[in-house]
Structures are given as C-alpha cells and as structure tokens.
C-alpha cells in the first residue's frame, strides 16, 4: 500500500524527472521556465475573482476565531491578500521579477582537462555544472502569497516543489494551487511540478519520504522549524532562532555604535535579524557610551534586562525611565524576545564576548562595534584588529563589523530574491538566493572513438593533466 | 545529567570554538595546522613500536574470529598496518601530502560594495569567506590508517572531529588516538580537537547531538550508511549505494564502448563506482556490439543477468560460456552486486534509458556511450546530441559521456584528496575534497564612524550599489 504522502512525493519526483528530460539546457530551458512564470501570472489575473472570494472566506473564518480569542488579529491582516494596496499586484509582479533574474542552472563552476589524447583515446575533460536539487518540501505560515513566491523560485531553479501553507489560508491556497496547476498544464512543465498539501499529517508523512524529497525548507515559528528539523529524515534548510548579538568593544565610536545598535533592536523587533543581546565592554560602564545607548534604547520603548554591573552603572542616572530597567536572569541571555526587550551583559574582553556569542547565540547574525579601519594607526594595522579576531572566531552565518544586524537579508545582499535565511552549517548559510536551490553534477566527456579507462593511468602510463580549461557548458 | 555522548560532543564543540579563537586567519593559520600535521607524523613515528604491538593484538583477535568462521579473512589484511610494504609509511606520507594542499579556508568567494559612503556613514561592503563547518562525526570500518587520514583532513579544514573506527581495530585505534592527542597537545590546536569513540552506543548517542555535531560522514557498508542516515538528526554526507549504469546508445563506437564498459565492470568490482547495470539500445541486439561486449565480459569472468531480448540475441552464439548467462529477474536491476555480475537490459530509446537510470540507479555515476563529438556532422551539432540529453536529464552526481565509471574519484578529479563520494543532493556531491568540509560566512564591514542602518535605504534615500569589488579577504 502506498501512503498518500508517498504518492504525492512520488508524483513530485516523476514530475521533476519528466521536466529534466523535457526542458533543454541553457537559455532555452530558462526561457521555458520564465514563460511558465508569466503563464502563472496570467492565470492568476484571470482567476482573481475566485481567489478573492476564497480569501474572504478564509478571513471570515479567521475573524470568528479572533472574536473567540483563539487567534491573534495580526493574522487576519497577514491572510488578507486584497485590502492592502499593492499586495496582490506585488505578488503578480514578483513572478516577473523572478523571471528576470539570471538562471542559476547550467553554470560551469569548475573545468579541468583530465588527460590529453593518447592512442585511440581522445582528450578527457571534467566539468562541474549546476543543476536543480530535485524535490523541495516548503512549509510556511499564514500569508497566502508565499505559495506563489515559492512556486516561482522552485520553477526558476528547476526544482519540483510540494507546498504547505498555514491552515488559516486553506481556501485561498486551494484555489491558487488549482490555478497554478492549470497554468503549468499549458506549458512544458508537468502539472505535478508544483503540488500543495493541506494537513499536518501530510507533512509528517512527507518528512519521511527521503527517497523522493531532497530538501525541506520550513519558514515560520521557532517551534515549527524545530519540530520539522527533528522529524525530517532529509536535509532541512532554514533557521529556528535568530538570537543576534552585538558586542561594543572598548574602542567603539559613539555615533556609529549608537545609530546601528538602535536600529538593530528597534527597526523591526519581530524579525529574525533583530538584536536580542548587547555585550558591553566594561570600559563603557563609565563614560558616555552606555549612558547614551541606554537612554536612546529606553526612549525607543525598549526594556533593558541588565546584568548587575550594567544596571549598577545606571543607578545614579535619574533621567532614565526606571520601569524599563530590569535585572537580567540567566534565561535572558538565551531568549529571542522578538519584541522591544534587550538583554545586556558586561564583558571584560573581546574573548569573553566571542565565547558568549558562540555559546548563547544562534549563529544567525552577530556584530562588533569597534574602531573603524581608517582610524587605525599604521602600527595597529600590522596586528590583527578586534574586528579581525571577531570575524574569524564567531561561528555565525553573518558576522558584521560596525553595521546593523538588520542587513542580513537576501535583497539587501543583492541576490534579487530570498528563499530564507539559513543557520545550518552545510549547503547554504545566511540569506539564501536561487543559488541555494541548486547543486551540481560532475560531467566527464571522453573524446575520440577509443576507450577511456582509469587503468590506463596506472598500467599503460597515460598521464594525468589536471590543467584548467575554460569554464563553460561543454559541447557534447 | 549529561550523557557520555553529549559530553564528548560538547568537548568537540569547545575545542572547535577555542581553535577558531586561537588560530589566525590566512596563511598563518594554515601554517599552524600544517605544523600540527607534521607533529602528528613525528609522534606516530616515535610510537611505532607501541602501535605495532596493539595492531598485532587486534590481528590475533581477528584471526581467532576468522578461525571460528565469524569474520572474513580479508578483514585481517585490512587491519594489518605493518606487513604490507609501504602501508605504514604511506599513512605517514599522507600527512605531509595533506599539509601541502592549498588551504580551503579564508577564501573570498563573493564580494560586493553594498553602498558608497553617505554622510558620516562610510562605505558598506559584503564578503563571503570560506570557514570550517564545525564538528564532524566520521564513522568508518576496519582499516586503522583511516583514523590518521581523516584526522588530517579535519585539521587541515579547521574542523574538530570525532572518529569511530571498526570494532576489530579497537586496540590500534586506542593507541593512535592517544598519540594524536599528545601530538596536538604540543601545538596550538586543543587536544580534544580530534577525539575517538569505540562503541556503537557512543555513535547512537552522538547522532542525536545536533546541538554540537554539524555533519556526519559515514564510510562503509550500505547497511552502515543507511542506518546512520536514518538515525542522524544532523546533515549526513556520503553514499549508501553505488548502483552505476552504462547506456550504449544506437550510435556508440565499438572500440571505445567495449574498452570502457569492460573496465567499468572488471577493474575493481567491489568499488562503489563499478558498473552494475548495462542498458543496451535494441539496434545492438543484431550486429557486432552486443556480441563483442558479451564475449569480452564473459571472458573476464562476468556473469550476465540478461533480460529476455538480450539473452535471446545470444542464443545462437555457441562460442559463449553459457554458464555465465542467466535470465534476469526484476531484482537484478535494483542490485549492487559489488562482484563479477552485471544486469543487462534492452531499451528502445534514449528516453527509456534515462528513465531507467533515474528510477533504478543510485545517483552515483552513470555513463552514456555514443557517437563522439568530432564524428558529428555540422547538421547534427545544431541539435542536442544524445549525450547532451543524457547529461542534463540524468540526475546523478557523476554523468559521463564515453568514459569508464571508474573515473569517479577525488584523486582522479585532481582534488589531491578525497573525503568520500556523496550521492546527496545538497552541500557537496560526487567526489568530495577539502572543499566539501568547509562552508562560508557573510562578513559585512561598515566603514567610517557613522551608523550603518538598513532603514537609511528606505527612509533617507541612501542608494544600494551592489557593485562587484575585488574578491579578497577583507582588511578589518
């Protein structure tokens, strides 16, 4: 008996294989994929009314739950695809934006001549060519437009995908899924290339289908991501926590540190790249830095959870709103507040700061504030700077010198799109663009009509060359 | 209560963090690591007698088990580190070889200017720098020299490692582990950077320590690898199966196909890159190709498990040793023989061959034999060749045109070393060299003394640049 999950996963794999066989390589294949994205756009536009009525149904149900206190009201606005100006159109335009990005496929990233011709054996060449991963399982929460975003990224990168949205958007998702499938059916990409599933049970089953599903990409709450990481028998790309730290070194410049730290905490506190822990070199307990930082953070509404020394240093400052000053507990330094709270700890050295970050941080984004490069004396530049030590020692996806943690984002990095941010240590790390959805295959081309045998290199004295050759898709 | 596995994993993580903090970046860090490799060599040489006596103990125990029929005799020769000339010395020389390889660390693989200076904010730059993954768990079988090989690769790539060898080499491994730790204690690399564990229970516990262990690399039998893939809660790199296929297209050249296919099957049948299934275009059932292939394979001792059509085509050939011709069952096409057996199937088209390979192969190494590029007419070159379709459609780590599957190997690819061959679809695929043991971090450097805020790009009109800048390790 084939389980429903296995059937879905198998269909995805067959659709992937069929597309691999059908779609040409290089720019002709990219054109087919881009055409499919534009077809999806047209079909969504043509079915706007139906999608809108499904979306209204979802919102009505959600509002009832909100009235019963079972759902937060912010969820209704995330569900809503039409009231907010530009949201629907932004989703449609996103399809064109993705189509315009350079294809991540069929790139030659490595090329060597393994051996020159010898006897009847022609030259032997090795190429490394980027290619799709296979079948993706993408799990995300309420916002229904994510279905279209992720479908676009999957199609552009040549990966089949199974999508699971939040249960609150189930009616919208069902209509959009049908429209997507209809759009694909009018292209060379198989209808099953993008599938959607609706229940947690479907997901639980799919997380065991490592024979067919190659990569899971969860986006959502810490609990969701962690549960998926625990259940999945295949690779998972994403991040559960964003416990970002900033360390203010003894020589940090006042103006830059103040502005960047403040933005790190307050620009969008619910984001994964927001600041959660501030590490303060003890020299700043006296002097203007800590006074200025605490004052401006509190003024911005932030509650500071301070260790004893940093709290004590503010004890005489009557100008501060004392209700925003709290004594920190150990737990504060392991907490991702996602809110206007900040843990503050005094450290006596750069090393202590690094150790704290590697132990308590979540390997997402961490920053040091320190004397700028241009301010360093000739003599200082001859030794490793604090920034240099910090960057090589902090084991995180994004390590910043004198910059807000909020820069950790695929669009800000110039990737044109973002699949997510990964805190994993393999495959892709940090903001992940289309590059993170591809892998590579090694291609060997033997020329001539004679045999190409490895034993000739030991038995018959054929010589390895291993010379670099031009990196381009091989003529075959 | 901290479990023994957790304690070991935690020590490895602490050793990794300590080394990250202690070792400088660039060539100075590489020099420290290379020095450690040479120290290990010296310590192994100085402790040869003790290692030899431990190795003799392991062999004596293994021989007893062989006498009782509980172990295969080939295992004793794999255990034996000293009788075979050059084995011990080769292990020592390997340390120097790895030291001589270019460091995979601290390479800048991407660099962009995010923004030009603006007001008091200096320029903002983004770099992607290669760095170690963290803690590796490497599991392998009998040969004790693998401990030293893998320790060398881990140290060179900056990764802490926990090693588990075969239980038959436990005495040798224990002495070598102590010698390794002593050697490291005389360097700047922490003693716990390389640890060994002895039991399956240790491994089972470590496979749950995803908080500390980042990547598992199993090398050994299919059953071992598959069981680890099932148990591990972190990324696993390797391959369980090597079910390699060769497809002989209708226009394949006789001489080259014959030589390459024969070597693929017979050069080293127990290797993962040996041929297991031959797919034959039906045109070859009549004509010289199948006659020549079957005759030379059988002459080399190969038993052919043929489908009905290919078997039938040989029915009139009285010169063949009929005992080597067997009717294939369905199972034969899903079997990795690792022996002088070969499944043979007739296909009617390139597409059928591709579908068979994507369905029954193990995504390791698959080859097509077809008309060489130089033989194609101008008109043929204007359309996609069979080789072109095969290469883009076959979803395997190594896809070959007119070459023996035996080329799938890191040394043959010119990587200088091989961690293993991966059939995974993420991180690293195919033969994996030192590059497969690193990941990257994104480094942002804000210049000047002013703040670096993402909001300035929306609120204050600061402009993104995203211009390419020189790819080099940033001055900090």
PDB file of C-alpha atoms in Angstrom, chain B residues 185-295:
ATOM      1  CA  UNK B 185      48.783  18.977  22.931  1.00  0.00           C
ATOM      2  CA  UNK B 186      52.191  20.189  21.723  1.00  0.00           C
ATOM      3  CA  UNK B 187      50.524  22.592  19.220  1.00  0.00           C
ATOM      4  CA  UNK B 188      48.088  25.494  19.375  1.00  0.00           C
ATOM      5  CA  UNK B 189      45.238  23.116  18.486  1.00  0.00           C
ATOM      6  CA  UNK B 190      43.338  21.808  21.528  1.00  0.00           C
ATOM      7  CA  UNK B 191      43.791  18.163  22.479  1.00  0.00           C
ATOM      8  CA  UNK B 192      40.059  17.491  22.129  1.00  0.00           C
ATOM      9  CA  UNK B 193      40.042  18.741  18.541  1.00  0.00           C
ATOM     10  CA  UNK B 194      40.286  15.093  17.453  1.00  0.00           C
ATOM     11  CA  UNK B 195      38.568  12.530  19.661  1.00  0.00           C
ATOM     12  CA  UNK B 196      37.777   8.873  19.115  1.00  0.00           C
ATOM     13  CA  UNK B 197      34.901   6.771  20.369  1.00  0.00           C
ATOM     14  CA  UNK B 198      34.721   2.998  20.453  1.00  0.00           C
ATOM     15  CA  UNK B 199      31.203   1.657  20.692  1.00  0.00           C
ATOM     16  CA  UNK B 200      28.027   1.679  18.648  1.00  0.00           C
ATOM     17  CA  UNK B 201      26.225   3.122  21.669  1.00  0.00           C
ATOM     18  CA  UNK B 202      28.564   6.120  21.573  1.00  0.00           C
ATOM     19  CA  UNK B 203      27.705   6.637  17.921  1.00  0.00           C
ATOM     20  CA  UNK B 204      23.969   6.229  18.503  1.00  0.00           C
ATOM     21  CA  UNK B 205      24.146   8.910  21.178  1.00  0.00           C
ATOM     22  CA  UNK B 206      26.253  11.247  19.058  1.00  0.00           C
ATOM     23  CA  UNK B 207      23.794  11.032  16.147  1.00  0.00           C
ATOM     24  CA  UNK B 208      21.306  12.890  18.381  1.00  0.00           C
ATOM     25  CA  UNK B 209      23.723  15.691  19.371  1.00  0.00           C
ATOM     26  CA  UNK B 210      22.732  18.127  16.635  1.00  0.00           C
ATOM     27  CA  UNK B 211      23.417  20.994  19.007  1.00  0.00           C
ATOM     28  CA  UNK B 212      27.132  20.208  18.818  1.00  0.00           C
ATOM     29  CA  UNK B 213      27.738  17.908  15.840  1.00  0.00           C
ATOM     30  CA  UNK B 214      27.263  19.575  12.443  1.00  0.00           C
ATOM     31  CA  UNK B 215      27.976  16.866   9.894  1.00  0.00           C
ATOM     32  CA  UNK B 216      28.226  13.087   9.875  1.00  0.00           C
ATOM     33  CA  UNK B 217      30.436  11.329   7.344  1.00  0.00           C
ATOM     34  CA  UNK B 218      29.875   7.570   7.270  1.00  0.00           C
ATOM     35  CA  UNK B 219      32.084   5.340   5.155  1.00  0.00           C
ATOM     36  CA  UNK B 220      31.410   1.650   4.947  1.00  0.00           C
ATOM     37  CA  UNK B 221      28.776  -0.874   4.007  1.00  0.00           C
ATOM     38  CA  UNK B 222      25.387   0.106   2.598  1.00  0.00           C
ATOM     39  CA  UNK B 223      23.746  -1.103   5.791  1.00  0.00           C
ATOM     40  CA  UNK B 224      26.009   1.035   7.985  1.00  0.00           C
ATOM     41  CA  UNK B 225      25.436   4.180   5.932  1.00  0.00           C
ATOM     42  CA  UNK B 226      21.705   3.668   5.647  1.00  0.00           C
ATOM     43  CA  UNK B 227      21.309   3.097   9.353  1.00  0.00           C
ATOM     44  CA  UNK B 228      23.241   6.288  10.096  1.00  0.00           C
ATOM     45  CA  UNK B 229      21.167   8.287   7.606  1.00  0.00           C
ATOM     46  CA  UNK B 230      18.050   7.074   9.367  1.00  0.00           C
ATOM     47  CA  UNK B 231      19.279   7.839  12.889  1.00  0.00           C
ATOM     48  CA  UNK B 232      21.098  11.138  12.458  1.00  0.00           C
ATOM     49  CA  UNK B 233      19.321  14.381  13.316  1.00  0.00           C
ATOM     50  CA  UNK B 234      22.009  16.432  11.544  1.00  0.00           C
ATOM     51  CA  UNK B 235      23.336  16.504   7.958  1.00  0.00           C
ATOM     52  CA  UNK B 236      24.910  13.291   6.625  1.00  0.00           C
ATOM     53  CA  UNK B 237      27.328  13.241   3.703  1.00  0.00           C
ATOM     54  CA  UNK B 238      28.123  10.052   1.859  1.00  0.00           C
ATOM     55  CA  UNK B 239      26.562   7.323  -0.162  1.00  0.00           C
ATOM     56  CA  UNK B 240      24.884   4.079   0.699  1.00  0.00           C
ATOM     57  CA  UNK B 241      24.751   2.596  -2.787  1.00  0.00           C
ATOM     58  CA  UNK B 242      26.766   2.727  -5.941  1.00  0.00           C
ATOM     59  CA  UNK B 243      24.393   1.294  -8.494  1.00  0.00           C
ATOM     60  CA  UNK B 244      26.092   2.657 -11.601  1.00  0.00           C
ATOM     61  CA  UNK B 245      24.598   2.228 -15.073  1.00  0.00           C
ATOM     62  CA  UNK B 246      26.000   2.461 -18.582  1.00  0.00           C
ATOM     63  CA  UNK B 247      23.777   3.055 -21.593  1.00  0.00           C
ATOM     64  CA  UNK B 248      25.014   2.037 -25.026  1.00  0.00           C
ATOM     65  CA  UNK B 249      23.233   4.322 -27.498  1.00  0.00           C
ATOM     66  CA  UNK B 250      22.407   3.237 -31.037  1.00  0.00           C
ATOM     67  CA  UNK B 251      25.403   5.125 -32.485  1.00  0.00           C
ATOM     68  CA  UNK B 252      28.033   4.047 -29.907  1.00  0.00           C
ATOM     69  CA  UNK B 253      31.528   3.355 -31.301  1.00  0.00           C
ATOM     70  CA  UNK B 254      32.600  -0.268 -30.883  1.00  0.00           C
ATOM     71  CA  UNK B 255      36.184   0.037 -29.688  1.00  0.00           C
ATOM     72  CA  UNK B 256      35.698   2.750 -27.101  1.00  0.00           C
ATOM     73  CA  UNK B 257      32.481   1.302 -25.709  1.00  0.00           C
ATOM     74  CA  UNK B 258      33.997  -2.128 -25.395  1.00  0.00           C
ATOM     75  CA  UNK B 259      37.109  -0.949 -23.549  1.00  0.00           C
ATOM     76  CA  UNK B 260      35.357   1.484 -21.227  1.00  0.00           C
ATOM     77  CA  UNK B 261      32.434  -0.804 -20.320  1.00  0.00           C
ATOM     78  CA  UNK B 262      34.794  -3.697 -19.648  1.00  0.00           C
ATOM     79  CA  UNK B 263      36.909  -1.588 -17.295  1.00  0.00           C
ATOM     80  CA  UNK B 264      33.819  -0.153 -15.579  1.00  0.00           C
ATOM     81  CA  UNK B 265      32.765  -3.677 -14.617  1.00  0.00           C
ATOM     82  CA  UNK B 266      36.006  -5.537 -14.075  1.00  0.00           C
ATOM     83  CA  UNK B 267      38.716  -3.109 -12.902  1.00  0.00           C
ATOM     84  CA  UNK B 268      37.639  -3.328  -9.247  1.00  0.00           C
ATOM     85  CA  UNK B 269      34.175  -4.889  -8.944  1.00  0.00           C
ATOM     86  CA  UNK B 270      33.898  -4.193  -5.190  1.00  0.00           C
ATOM     87  CA  UNK B 271      34.232  -0.422  -5.691  1.00  0.00           C
ATOM     88  CA  UNK B 272      31.211   1.849  -5.461  1.00  0.00           C
ATOM     89  CA  UNK B 273      31.956   3.316  -8.905  1.00  0.00           C
ATOM     90  CA  UNK B 274      31.872  -0.071 -10.651  1.00  0.00           C
ATOM     91  CA  UNK B 275      29.231  -0.829 -13.238  1.00  0.00           C
ATOM     92  CA  UNK B 276      26.171  -2.824 -12.166  1.00  0.00           C
ATOM     93  CA  UNK B 277      23.651  -2.386 -14.996  1.00  0.00           C
ATOM     94  CA  UNK B 278      24.179  -2.265 -18.753  1.00  0.00           C
ATOM     95  CA  UNK B 279      21.417  -0.722 -20.870  1.00  0.00           C
ATOM     96  CA  UNK B 280      21.619  -1.691 -24.488  1.00  0.00           C
ATOM     97  CA  UNK B 281      19.849   0.065 -27.329  1.00  0.00           C
ATOM     98  CA  UNK B 282      17.889  -2.554 -29.228  1.00  0.00           C
ATOM     99  CA  UNK B 283      19.781  -1.942 -32.501  1.00  0.00           C
ATOM    100  CA  UNK B 284      22.778  -3.652 -30.876  1.00  0.00           C
ATOM    101  CA  UNK B 285      20.933  -6.951 -30.452  1.00  0.00           C
ATOM    102  CA  UNK B 286      21.867  -7.521 -34.065  1.00  0.00           C
ATOM    103  CA  UNK B 287      25.341  -6.537 -35.096  1.00  0.00           C
ATOM    104  CA  UNK B 288      28.768  -6.694 -33.518  1.00  0.00           C
ATOM    105  CA  UNK B 289      28.320  -4.582 -30.340  1.00  0.00           C
ATOM    106  CA  UNK B 290      26.420  -6.993 -28.110  1.00  0.00           C
ATOM    107  CA  UNK B 291      28.336  -9.987 -29.402  1.00  0.00           C
ATOM    108  CA  UNK B 292      31.633  -8.314 -28.629  1.00  0.00           C
ATOM    109  CA  UNK B 293      30.526  -6.920 -25.271  1.00  0.00           C
ATOM    110  CA  UNK B 294      29.057 -10.188 -24.016  1.00  0.00           C
ATOM    111  CA  UNK B 295      32.060 -12.170 -25.197  1.00  0.00           C
TER     112      UNK B 295
END
